[in-house]
Amino acid sequence: MTTTKRSAWLDDDLEDLRALARSFCEKQIKPNIEKYIDQHHVDRDLWNKAGELGLLCMSIPEEFGGGGGTFAHEAVLIEEQARIGDTAWGQAVHSGIIAHYLNAYGTDEQKRQWLPKMASGEVVGAIAMTEPGTGSDLQAVKAKAVREGDEYVINGSKTFITNGAQADLIIVVVKTDTSEGANGISLVLVEADRDGFRRGRVLDKVGQKGQDTSELFFEDVRVPTSNLLGTQEGQGFFQLMMQLPQERLIIAVGSTAAMENALEFTIKYTKERHAFGKPIFNFQNTKFKLAEVATETRIARVFLDDCIIKHLQGQLDIPTVAMAKWWTSDRAMVALDECLQLHGGYGYMTEYPIARMWADNRVQKIYAGTNEIMKEIISRSL
């Protein structure tokens, strides 16, 4: 990483974790990136290998099979995955998002049933929010869960679901009361082996081609009412609003890491590549562009580090994390575009890391709430 000093939230134990995470990413993921892209998903045993090393659910209490760590542990692994240029493995969603919905809102029985298996890699998690016609408007979801005795009957479809093709457990956003807006939304756990559950195609995206982002379909899927996440129906929208900030911070971590990696790659490339008899780096335009990228990358890192510290202290508010999400994801694309340009024609070739990073990171401005939604959230606090 191109940083001047160790981030204040890091300590020696986290640096030891970084060494382990870096070794895992270098040995288990990096040699297989092309394979994952070709098959549109990671190998299933990657999850098990990560679980064996304790790299899954690191911020979940040990009581439920996790590592007993904090968000800082998750951030280190996210950074190391980004460092090798991988976006196929959906571990950040699995460990940093799905596991935390269960830990925060699940019953003791639900947590003991699912979290140890998620930590071992035996179970892969996904969350099904987005629908073909809703996008960022979560209050408008059409999927519904109708109560019949001690069961819910679920019908609806979801799209753009990370880990969708491999997930064993899906948290599904549904309407349990269609007469209500936000107050009618609930979260229900659906096991992938339930009758009526069907996976659609793995979607063909601009970037992140190794990630098994999928369509999911629910046709009269019956689950016990004990699969409700929370103490009562109608809590889903509140649960989403409370957990989405960490998802947005995860995006800020990935975006900042992408900026740092792009800068590092591009400095190296421009010093090695020659044009008109001298290294590209020696041209004034190259130096100025890299100076701009380096400055914004430093700003992003300082902002991100401050957000992580506040989050670890329980003091990160919703408007601030919205600022971090939109600003880092937006500036990352500016930085990546400048770095791609400095690679010339080779920057447009997918065999070069910068091209793939450029395509992979474009979606950061869209998911977990578009950047336009982030600005709306910020404006409400002004």
mmCIF file of C-alpha atoms in Angstrom:
data_model
loop_
_atom_site.group_PDB
_atom_site.id
_atom_site.type_symbol
_atom_site.label_atom_id
_atom_site.label_comp_id
_atom_site.label_asym_id
_atom_site.label_seq_id
_atom_site.Cartn_x
_atom_site.Cartn_y
_atom_site.Cartn_z
ATOM 1 C CA MET A 1 0.000 0.000 0.000
ATOM 2 C CA THR A 2 1.263 3.510 -0.821
ATOM 3 C CA THR A 3 0.909 5.128 2.600
ATOM 4 C CA THR A 4 3.342 7.217 4.636
ATOM 5 C CA LYS A 5 2.790 5.523 7.977
ATOM 6 C CA ARG A 6 0.794 2.784 9.626
ATOM 7 C CA SER A 7 -2.866 3.619 10.078
ATOM 8 C CA ALA A 8 -3.716 4.471 13.684
ATOM 9 C CA TRP A 9 -6.265 1.649 13.926
ATOM 10 C CA LEU A 10 -3.648 -0.983 13.175
ATOM 11 C CA ASP A 11 -1.591 -2.791 15.809
ATOM 12 C CA ASP A 12 0.950 -5.630 15.810
ATOM 13 C CA ASP A 13 -1.734 -8.322 15.992
ATOM 14 C CA LEU A 14 -3.479 -6.855 12.956
ATOM 15 C CA GLU A 15 -0.154 -6.691 11.107
ATOM 16 C CA ASP A 16 0.300 -10.400 11.845
ATOM 17 C CA LEU A 17 -3.178 -10.964 10.439
ATOM 18 C CA ARG A 18 -2.189 -8.951 7.372
ATOM 19 C CA ALA A 19 0.739 -11.292 6.777
ATOM 20 C CA LEU A 20 -1.578 -14.309 6.998
ATOM 21 C CA ALA A 21 -4.221 -12.686 4.789
ATOM 22 C CA ARG A 22 -1.614 -11.628 2.239
ATOM 23 C CA SER A 23 -0.168 -15.129 2.072
ATOM 24 C CA PHE A 24 -3.640 -16.635 1.636
ATOM 25 C CA CYS A 25 -4.609 -14.206 -1.104
ATOM 26 C CA GLU A 26 -1.309 -14.635 -2.926
ATOM 27 C CA LYS A 27 -1.333 -18.444 -2.795
ATOM 28 C CA GLN A 28 -5.005 -19.380 -2.933
ATOM 29 C CA ILE A 29 -6.664 -16.609 -4.947
ATOM 30 C CA LYS A 30 -4.193 -14.787 -7.194
ATOM 31 C CA PRO A 31 -3.179 -17.847 -9.279
ATOM 32 C CA ASN A 32 -6.868 -18.627 -9.864
ATOM 33 C CA ILE A 33 -8.236 -15.190 -10.787
ATOM 34 C CA GLU A 34 -8.486 -16.005 -14.489
ATOM 35 C CA LYS A 35 -10.151 -19.311 -13.683
ATOM 36 C CA TYR A 36 -12.729 -17.588 -11.486
ATOM 37 C CA ILE A 37 -13.473 -15.089 -14.240
ATOM 38 C CA ASP A 38 -13.949 -17.866 -16.793
ATOM 39 C CA GLN A 39 -16.297 -19.880 -14.560
ATOM 40 C CA HIS A 40 -17.995 -16.793 -12.997
ATOM 41 C CA HIS A 41 -17.481 -17.963 -9.421
ATOM 42 C CA VAL A 42 -14.743 -18.936 -7.006
ATOM 43 C CA ASP A 43 -14.078 -22.578 -6.221
ATOM 44 C CA ARG A 44 -16.320 -23.723 -3.398
ATOM 45 C CA ASP A 45 -13.403 -25.049 -1.366
ATOM 46 C CA LEU A 46 -11.886 -21.562 -1.162
ATOM 47 C CA TRP A 47 -14.453 -20.857 1.553
ATOM 48 C CA ASN A 48 -13.417 -23.947 3.492
ATOM 49 C CA LYS A 49 -9.715 -23.118 3.218
ATOM 50 C CA ALA A 50 -10.376 -19.597 4.511
ATOM 51 C CA GLY A 51 -12.440 -21.011 7.353
ATOM 52 C CA GLU A 52 -9.664 -23.378 8.368
ATOM 53 C CA LEU A 53 -7.318 -20.407 8.757
ATOM 54 C CA GLY A 54 -9.845 -18.381 10.731
ATOM 55 C CA LEU A 55 -10.273 -15.747 8.005
ATOM 56 C CA LEU A 56 -14.078 -15.887 7.959
ATOM 57 C CA CYS A 57 -16.347 -14.085 10.434
ATOM 58 C CA MET A 58 -13.354 -12.636 12.248
ATOM 59 C CA SER A 59 -15.482 -9.919 13.873
ATOM 60 C CA ILE A 60 -18.108 -12.349 15.203
ATOM 61 C CA PRO A 61 -17.892 -13.403 18.876
ATOM 62 C CA GLU A 62 -15.964 -16.587 19.646
ATOM 63 C CA GLU A 63 -19.067 -17.890 21.412
ATOM 64 C CA PHE A 64 -20.654 -18.323 17.978
ATOM 65 C CA GLY A 65 -17.586 -19.675 16.209
ATOM 66 C CA GLY A 66 -16.140 -16.365 15.053
ATOM 67 C CA GLY A 67 -12.749 -14.848 15.659
ATOM 68 C CA GLY A 68 -13.804 -12.493 18.432
ATOM 69 C CA GLY A 69 -12.231 -9.550 16.623
ATOM 70 C CA THR A 70 -13.497 -6.231 15.291
ATOM 71 C CA PHE A 71 -14.220 -4.542 11.998
ATOM 72 C CA ALA A 72 -10.490 -3.811 11.800
ATOM 73 C CA HIS A 73 -9.860 -7.505 11.195
ATOM 74 C CA GLU A 74 -12.337 -7.537 8.319
ATOM 75 C CA ALA A 75 -10.781 -4.363 6.870
ATOM 76 C CA VAL A 76 -7.330 -5.943 6.748
ATOM 77 C CA LEU A 77 -8.597 -8.905 4.706
ATOM 78 C CA ILE A 78 -10.593 -6.614 2.397
ATOM 79 C CA GLU A 79 -7.443 -4.566 1.744
ATOM 80 C CA GLU A 80 -5.347 -7.643 1.022
ATOM 81 C CA GLN A 81 -7.941 -9.066 -1.341
ATOM 82 C CA ALA A 82 -8.023 -5.718 -3.138
ATOM 83 C CA ARG A 83 -4.226 -5.625 -3.281
ATOM 84 C CA ILE A 84 -4.129 -8.689 -5.555
ATOM 85 C CA GLY A 85 -6.962 -7.286 -7.692
ATOM 86 C CA ASP A 86 -9.589 -9.887 -6.827
ATOM 87 C CA THR A 87 -13.302 -9.104 -6.724
ATOM 88 C CA ALA A 88 -14.597 -12.647 -7.230
ATOM 89 C CA TRP A 89 -14.587 -13.832 -3.621
ATOM 90 C CA GLY A 90 -17.593 -12.393 -1.794
ATOM 91 C CA GLN A 91 -16.128 -12.808 1.674
ATOM 92 C CA ALA A 92 -16.757 -9.184 2.685
ATOM 93 C CA VAL A 93 -20.496 -9.665 2.156
ATOM 94 C CA HIS A 94 -20.436 -13.045 3.912
ATOM 95 C CA SER A 95 -18.407 -12.025 6.968
ATOM 96 C CA GLY A 96 -18.861 -8.270 7.183
ATOM 97 C CA ILE A 97 -22.569 -8.091 6.380
ATOM 98 C CA ILE A 98 -24.556 -11.361 6.514
ATOM 99 C CA ALA A 99 -22.918 -12.623 9.702
ATOM 100 C CA HIS A 100 -23.598 -9.296 11.389
ATOM 101 C CA TYR A 101 -27.307 -9.355 10.591
ATOM 102 C CA LEU A 102 -27.446 -12.730 12.303
ATOM 103 C CA ASN A 103 -25.299 -11.636 15.220
ATOM 104 C CA ALA A 104 -27.299 -8.451 15.788
ATOM 105 C CA TYR A 105 -30.860 -9.699 15.260
ATOM 106 C CA GLY A 106 -30.814 -13.487 15.306
ATOM 107 C CA THR A 107 -32.130 -15.598 18.149
ATOM 108 C CA ASP A 108 -29.598 -17.551 20.165
ATOM 109 C CA GLU A 109 -30.728 -20.669 18.303
ATOM 110 C CA GLN A 110 -30.294 -19.008 14.892
ATOM 111 C CA LYS A 111 -26.825 -17.760 15.797
ATOM 112 C CA ARG A 112 -25.689 -21.143 17.080
ATOM 113 C CA GLN A 113 -27.117 -22.902 14.045
ATOM 114 C CA TRP A 114 -25.586 -20.683 11.358
ATOM 115 C CA LEU A 115 -22.650 -18.575 12.527
ATOM 116 C CA PRO A 116 -20.209 -21.442 13.308
ATOM 117 C CA LYS A 117 -20.910 -22.916 9.869
ATOM 118 C CA MET A 118 -20.350 -19.534 8.233
ATOM 119 C CA ALA A 119 -17.071 -19.165 10.126
ATOM 120 C CA SER A 120 -15.876 -22.586 8.956
ATOM 121 C CA GLY A 121 -16.915 -21.994 5.339
ATOM 122 C CA GLU A 122 -19.428 -24.824 5.456
ATOM 123 C CA VAL A 123 -22.218 -22.301 4.780
ATOM 124 C CA VAL A 124 -21.987 -19.328 2.403
ATOM 125 C CA GLY A 125 -24.275 -16.383 3.053
ATOM 126 C CA ALA A 126 -26.069 -13.855 0.835
ATOM 127 C CA ILE A 127 -28.606 -11.097 1.320
ATOM 128 C CA ALA A 128 -31.392 -10.609 -1.207
ATOM 129 C CA MET A 129 -32.481 -6.965 -1.208
ATOM 130 C CA THR A 130 -32.639 -5.666 -4.773
ATOM 131 C CA GLU A 131 -35.481 -6.551 -7.122
ATOM 132 C CA PRO A 132 -35.771 -5.982 -10.880
ATOM 133 C CA GLY A 133 -38.107 -3.021 -10.387
ATOM 134 C CA THR A 134 -36.921 -1.477 -7.111
ATOM 135 C CA GLY A 135 -33.200 -0.676 -7.171
ATOM 136 C CA SER A 136 -32.338 1.613 -4.246
ATOM 137 C CA ASP A 137 -35.991 1.987 -3.186
ATOM 138 C CA LEU A 138 -36.101 -0.746 -0.562
ATOM 139 C CA GLN A 139 -39.524 0.323 0.682
ATOM 140 C CA ALA A 140 -40.960 -0.685 -2.697
ATOM 141 C CA VAL A 141 -39.977 -4.367 -2.582
ATOM 142 C CA LYS A 142 -42.626 -6.686 -4.011
ATOM 143 C CA ALA A 143 -41.402 -10.022 -2.627
ATOM 144 C CA LYS A 144 -43.783 -11.089 0.095
ATOM 145 C CA ALA A 145 -43.999 -13.586 2.905
ATOM 146 C CA VAL A 146 -47.549 -14.596 3.771
ATOM 147 C CA ARG A 147 -48.058 -16.287 7.106
ATOM 148 C CA GLU A 148 -49.911 -19.596 7.056
ATOM 149 C CA GLY A 149 -50.017 -21.159 10.510
ATOM 150 C CA ASP A 150 -46.448 -21.626 11.697
ATOM 151 C CA GLU A 151 -44.961 -21.051 8.218
ATOM 152 C CA TYR A 152 -44.232 -18.192 5.832
ATOM 153 C CA VAL A 153 -44.966 -18.713 2.142
ATOM 154 C CA ILE A 154 -42.516 -16.593 0.147
ATOM 155 C CA ASN A 155 -42.988 -15.413 -3.425
ATOM 156 C CA GLY A 156 -40.926 -12.971 -5.437
ATOM 157 C CA SER A 157 -37.692 -12.446 -7.326
ATOM 158 C CA LYS A 158 -34.381 -10.769 -6.544
ATOM 159 C CA THR A 159 -31.480 -9.655 -8.713
ATOM 160 C CA PHE A 160 -27.847 -8.489 -8.422
ATOM 161 C CA ILE A 161 -27.296 -10.864 -5.471
ATOM 162 C CA THR A 162 -23.644 -11.272 -4.472
ATOM 163 C CA ASN A 163 -22.773 -14.929 -3.699
ATOM 164 C CA GLY A 164 -26.141 -15.829 -5.214
ATOM 165 C CA ALA A 165 -24.950 -18.914 -7.094
ATOM 166 C CA GLN A 166 -23.152 -20.445 -4.102
ATOM 167 C CA ALA A 167 -25.162 -19.229 -1.122
ATOM 168 C CA ASP A 168 -26.495 -21.845 1.277
ATOM 169 C CA LEU A 169 -28.329 -19.298 3.427
ATOM 170 C CA ILE A 170 -30.062 -16.177 2.124
ATOM 171 C CA ILE A 171 -31.460 -13.300 4.153
ATOM 172 C CA VAL A 172 -34.474 -12.251 2.089
ATOM 173 C CA VAL A 173 -36.055 -8.785 2.292
ATOM 174 C CA VAL A 174 -39.815 -9.297 2.062
ATOM 175 C CA LYS A 175 -43.093 -7.597 2.769
ATOM 176 C CA THR A 176 -44.924 -9.336 5.608
ATOM 177 C CA ASP A 177 -47.590 -6.611 5.492
ATOM 178 C CA THR A 178 -48.291 -5.267 2.015
ATOM 179 C CA SER A 179 -50.529 -2.502 3.375
ATOM 180 C CA GLU A 180 -47.522 -0.841 5.023
ATOM 181 C CA GLY A 181 -44.457 0.777 3.492
ATOM 182 C CA ALA A 182 -41.255 0.569 5.522
ATOM 183 C CA ASN A 183 -43.161 -0.812 8.517
ATOM 184 C CA GLY A 184 -44.276 -3.824 6.485
ATOM 185 C CA ILE A 185 -40.752 -5.026 5.685
ATOM 186 C CA SER A 186 -39.206 -8.050 7.395
ATOM 187 C CA LEU A 187 -36.053 -10.127 6.976
ATOM 188 C CA VAL A 188 -36.511 -13.872 6.683
ATOM 189 C CA LEU A 189 -33.862 -16.601 6.512
ATOM 190 C CA VAL A 190 -34.223 -18.970 3.567
ATOM 191 C CA GLU A 191 -32.106 -22.085 3.193
ATOM 192 C CA ALA A 192 -31.100 -22.805 -0.398
ATOM 193 C CA ASP A 193 -32.408 -26.380 -0.264
ATOM 194 C CA ARG A 194 -36.013 -25.259 0.286
ATOM 195 C CA ASP A 195 -38.573 -26.392 -2.293
ATOM 196 C CA GLY A 196 -39.554 -23.560 -4.618
ATOM 197 C CA PHE A 197 -36.248 -21.737 -4.352
ATOM 198 C CA ARG A 198 -34.468 -21.412 -7.672
ATOM 199 C CA ARG A 199 -31.318 -19.675 -8.807
ATOM 200 C CA GLY A 200 -31.378 -17.805 -12.091
ATOM 201 C CA ARG A 201 -28.416 -16.969 -14.278
ATOM 202 C CA VAL A 202 -25.113 -15.582 -13.085
ATOM 203 C CA LEU A 203 -25.291 -12.059 -14.477
ATOM 204 C CA ASP A 204 -22.861 -10.816 -17.131
ATOM 205 C CA LYS A 205 -21.427 -7.608 -15.706
ATOM 206 C CA VAL A 206 -19.071 -4.886 -16.927
ATOM 207 C CA GLY A 207 -16.623 -5.843 -14.188
ATOM 208 C CA GLN A 208 -16.305 -8.242 -11.267
ATOM 209 C CA LYS A 209 -16.777 -11.075 -13.724
ATOM 210 C CA GLY A 210 -15.537 -13.720 -11.304
ATOM 211 C CA GLN A 211 -18.252 -12.874 -8.759
ATOM 212 C CA ASP A 212 -21.357 -15.073 -8.883
ATOM 213 C CA THR A 213 -23.852 -12.192 -8.864
ATOM 214 C CA SER A 214 -27.166 -13.886 -9.576
ATOM 215 C CA GLU A 215 -30.913 -13.743 -9.953
ATOM 216 C CA LEU A 216 -32.919 -15.581 -7.288
ATOM 217 C CA PHE A 217 -36.518 -16.766 -7.511
ATOM 218 C CA PHE A 218 -38.930 -17.756 -4.743
ATOM 219 C CA GLU A 219 -42.066 -19.652 -5.747
ATOM 220 C CA ASP A 220 -44.230 -20.712 -2.795
ATOM 221 C CA VAL A 221 -41.143 -21.273 -0.683
ATOM 222 C CA ARG A 222 -42.204 -22.406 2.767
ATOM 223 C CA VAL A 223 -40.078 -21.674 5.820
ATOM 224 C CA PRO A 224 -40.983 -21.865 9.513
ATOM 225 C CA THR A 225 -41.939 -18.579 11.169
ATOM 226 C CA SER A 226 -38.903 -19.156 13.412
ATOM 227 C CA ASN A 227 -36.816 -18.117 10.376
ATOM 228 C CA LEU A 228 -37.903 -14.516 10.925
ATOM 229 C CA LEU A 229 -34.894 -12.363 11.781
ATOM 230 C CA GLY A 230 -35.842 -10.252 14.779
ATOM 231 C CA THR A 231 -38.374 -10.389 17.572
ATOM 232 C CA GLN A 232 -41.380 -9.445 15.460
ATOM 233 C CA GLU A 233 -42.506 -8.686 11.921
ATOM 234 C CA GLY A 234 -41.979 -5.233 10.461
ATOM 235 C CA GLN A 235 -38.490 -4.643 11.833
ATOM 236 C CA GLY A 236 -36.708 -5.265 8.538
ATOM 237 C CA PHE A 237 -36.331 -1.705 7.318
ATOM 238 C CA PHE A 238 -34.861 -0.587 10.644
ATOM 239 C CA GLN A 239 -32.485 -3.568 10.596
ATOM 240 C CA LEU A 240 -31.348 -2.670 7.085
ATOM 241 C CA MET A 241 -30.771 0.966 8.007
ATOM 242 C CA MET A 242 -28.705 -0.043 11.041
ATOM 243 C CA GLN A 243 -26.498 -2.504 9.129
ATOM 244 C CA LEU A 244 -26.068 -0.648 5.823
ATOM 245 C CA PRO A 245 -23.506 1.802 7.312
ATOM 246 C CA GLN A 246 -20.991 -1.020 7.822
ATOM 247 C CA GLU A 247 -21.624 -2.190 4.260
ATOM 248 C CA ARG A 248 -20.895 1.346 3.070
ATOM 249 C CA LEU A 249 -17.711 1.476 5.140
ATOM 250 C CA ILE A 250 -16.642 -1.792 3.513
ATOM 251 C CA ILE A 251 -17.019 -0.087 0.128
ATOM 252 C CA ALA A 252 -14.914 2.834 1.345
ATOM 253 C CA VAL A 253 -12.195 0.380 2.403
ATOM 254 C CA GLY A 254 -12.220 -1.296 -1.018
ATOM 255 C CA SER A 255 -12.309 2.013 -2.894
ATOM 256 C CA THR A 256 -9.380 3.453 -0.956
ATOM 257 C CA ALA A 257 -7.369 0.268 -1.403
ATOM 258 C CA ALA A 258 -8.079 0.439 -5.149
ATOM 259 C CA MET A 259 -6.724 3.996 -5.281
ATOM 260 C CA GLU A 260 -3.578 2.987 -3.415
ATOM 261 C CA ASN A 261 -3.024 -0.039 -5.634
ATOM 262 C CA ALA A 262 -3.642 1.880 -8.855
ATOM 263 C CA LEU A 263 -1.175 4.561 -7.807
ATOM 264 C CA GLU A 264 1.458 1.987 -6.925
ATOM 265 C CA PHE A 265 1.012 0.082 -10.209
ATOM 266 C CA THR A 266 1.044 3.254 -12.287
ATOM 267 C CA ILE A 267 4.142 4.774 -10.694
ATOM 268 C CA LYS A 268 5.983 1.526 -11.394
ATOM 269 C CA TYR A 269 4.661 1.311 -14.965
ATOM 270 C CA THR A 270 5.505 4.908 -15.880
ATOM 271 C CA LYS A 271 9.042 4.559 -14.563
ATOM 272 C CA GLU A 272 9.631 1.390 -16.585
ATOM 273 C CA ARG A 273 7.826 2.352 -19.801
ATOM 274 C CA HIS A 274 9.709 4.614 -22.220
ATOM 275 C CA ALA A 275 8.435 7.003 -24.899
ATOM 276 C CA PHE A 276 10.378 9.532 -26.962
ATOM 277 C CA GLY A 277 13.603 8.340 -25.412
ATOM 278 C CA LYS A 278 12.742 8.691 -21.739
ATOM 279 C CA PRO A 279 10.531 7.142 -19.043
ATOM 280 C CA ILE A 280 6.896 8.236 -19.211
ATOM 281 C CA PHE A 281 7.256 9.301 -15.584
ATOM 282 C CA ASN A 282 9.665 12.059 -16.620
ATOM 283 C CA PHE A 283 7.029 13.947 -18.595
ATOM 284 C CA GLN A 284 5.521 16.845 -16.681
ATOM 285 C CA ASN A 285 1.954 15.763 -17.411
ATOM 286 C CA THR A 286 2.645 12.332 -15.921
ATOM 287 C CA LYS A 287 4.166 13.824 -12.781
ATOM 288 C CA PHE A 288 1.303 16.261 -12.330
ATOM 289 C CA LYS A 289 -1.381 13.620 -12.851
ATOM 290 C CA LEU A 290 0.312 11.258 -10.406
ATOM 291 C CA ALA A 291 0.713 14.093 -7.920
ATOM 292 C CA GLU A 292 -3.036 14.689 -8.093
ATOM 293 C CA VAL A 293 -3.819 10.992 -7.653
ATOM 294 C CA ALA A 294 -1.347 10.695 -4.776
ATOM 295 C CA THR A 295 -2.919 13.670 -3.011
ATOM 296 C CA GLU A 296 -6.481 12.413 -3.307
ATOM 297 C CA THR A 297 -5.365 8.925 -2.301
ATOM 298 C CA ARG A 298 -3.784 10.337 0.851
ATOM 299 C CA ILE A 299 -6.963 12.284 1.633
ATOM 300 C CA ALA A 300 -9.051 9.143 1.120
ATOM 301 C CA ARG A 301 -6.817 7.144 3.462
ATOM 302 C CA VAL A 302 -6.938 9.780 6.209
ATOM 303 C CA PHE A 303 -10.729 10.046 5.922
ATOM 304 C CA LEU A 304 -11.139 6.264 5.869
ATOM 305 C CA ASP A 305 -8.864 5.738 8.868
ATOM 306 C CA ASP A 306 -10.833 8.289 10.846
ATOM 307 C CA CYS A 307 -14.082 6.520 9.928
ATOM 308 C CA ILE A 308 -12.702 3.127 10.945
ATOM 309 C CA ILE A 309 -11.555 4.473 14.314
ATOM 310 C CA LYS A 310 -14.955 6.053 14.916
ATOM 311 C CA HIS A 311 -16.692 2.819 13.884
ATOM 312 C CA LEU A 312 -14.550 0.785 16.281
ATOM 313 C CA GLN A 313 -15.544 3.224 19.028
ATOM 314 C CA GLY A 314 -19.234 3.049 18.093
ATOM 315 C CA GLN A 315 -19.237 6.709 17.080
ATOM 316 C CA LEU A 316 -19.526 6.577 13.273
ATOM 317 C CA ASP A 317 -22.771 8.296 12.314
ATOM 318 C CA ILE A 318 -24.867 7.571 9.227
ATOM 319 C CA PRO A 319 -24.197 10.873 7.363
ATOM 320 C CA THR A 320 -20.418 10.539 7.810
ATOM 321 C CA VAL A 321 -20.258 6.986 6.485
ATOM 322 C CA ALA A 322 -22.458 8.101 3.568
ATOM 323 C CA MET A 323 -19.858 10.803 2.878
ATOM 324 C CA ALA A 324 -17.084 8.201 2.991
ATOM 325 C CA LYS A 325 -18.922 5.822 0.674
ATOM 326 C CA TRP A 326 -19.741 8.356 -2.032
ATOM 327 C CA TRP A 327 -16.501 10.310 -1.885
ATOM 328 C CA THR A 328 -14.061 7.387 -1.906
ATOM 329 C CA SER A 329 -15.959 5.464 -4.583
ATOM 330 C CA ASP A 330 -16.247 8.598 -6.725
ATOM 331 C CA ARG A 331 -12.609 9.640 -6.358
ATOM 332 C CA ALA A 332 -11.449 6.079 -6.885
ATOM 333 C CA MET A 333 -12.953 6.133 -10.358
ATOM 334 C CA VAL A 334 -11.272 9.469 -11.111
ATOM 335 C CA ALA A 335 -7.940 8.063 -9.918
ATOM 336 C CA LEU A 336 -8.372 4.808 -11.826
ATOM 337 C CA ASP A 337 -9.290 6.665 -14.999
ATOM 338 C CA GLU A 338 -6.183 8.866 -14.751
ATOM 339 C CA CYS A 339 -3.996 5.835 -14.060
ATOM 340 C CA LEU A 340 -5.519 3.912 -16.967
ATOM 341 C CA GLN A 341 -4.829 6.887 -19.250
ATOM 342 C CA LEU A 342 -1.173 6.905 -18.228
ATOM 343 C CA HIS A 343 -0.921 3.282 -19.331
ATOM 344 C CA GLY A 344 -1.901 4.306 -22.864
ATOM 345 C CA GLY A 345 -3.336 1.570 -25.055
ATOM 346 C CA TYR A 346 -2.158 -1.104 -22.657
ATOM 347 C CA GLY A 347 -4.438 0.358 -20.024
ATOM 348 C CA TYR A 348 -7.395 -0.817 -22.076
ATOM 349 C CA MET A 349 -6.145 -4.412 -22.181
ATOM 350 C CA THR A 350 -7.660 -6.694 -19.538
ATOM 351 C CA GLU A 351 -4.309 -8.438 -19.071
ATOM 352 C CA TYR A 352 -3.130 -5.281 -17.291
ATOM 353 C CA PRO A 353 -4.316 -4.914 -13.670
ATOM 354 C CA ILE A 354 -5.367 -1.295 -14.166
ATOM 355 C CA ALA A 355 -7.968 -2.215 -16.811
ATOM 356 C CA ARG A 356 -9.626 -4.796 -14.616
ATOM 357 C CA MET A 357 -9.520 -2.505 -11.573
ATOM 358 C CA TRP A 358 -11.188 0.254 -13.591
ATOM 359 C CA ALA A 359 -14.039 -2.030 -14.668
ATOM 360 C CA ASP A 360 -14.375 -3.786 -11.309
ATOM 361 C CA ASN A 361 -14.639 -0.619 -9.247
ATOM 362 C CA ARG A 362 -17.276 1.201 -11.301
ATOM 363 C CA VAL A 363 -20.093 -0.501 -9.411
ATOM 364 C CA GLN A 364 -18.863 0.881 -6.090
ATOM 365 C CA LYS A 365 -20.716 4.101 -6.938
ATOM 366 C CA ILE A 366 -23.946 2.131 -7.346
ATOM 367 C CA TYR A 367 -24.417 -0.629 -4.797
ATOM 368 C CA ALA A 368 -25.148 -0.338 -1.049
ATOM 369 C CA GLY A 369 -27.174 2.702 -2.076
ATOM 370 C CA THR A 370 -26.172 4.810 -5.064
ATOM 371 C CA ASN A 371 -23.981 7.839 -4.503
ATOM 372 C CA GLU A 372 -27.016 9.985 -5.240
ATOM 373 C CA ILE A 373 -28.785 8.304 -2.304
ATOM 374 C CA MET A 374 -25.687 8.995 -0.176
ATOM 375 C CA LYS A 375 -25.930 12.695 -0.957
ATOM 376 C CA GLU A 376 -29.617 12.664 -0.054
ATOM 377 C CA ILE A 377 -28.746 11.091 3.310
ATOM 378 C CA ILE A 378 -26.033 13.685 3.914
ATOM 379 C CA SER A 379 -28.310 16.565 2.969
ATOM 380 C CA ARG A 380 -30.860 15.554 5.617
ATOM 381 C CA SER A 381 -28.267 16.246 8.321
ATOM 382 C CA LEU A 382 -27.426 19.727 7.085
#
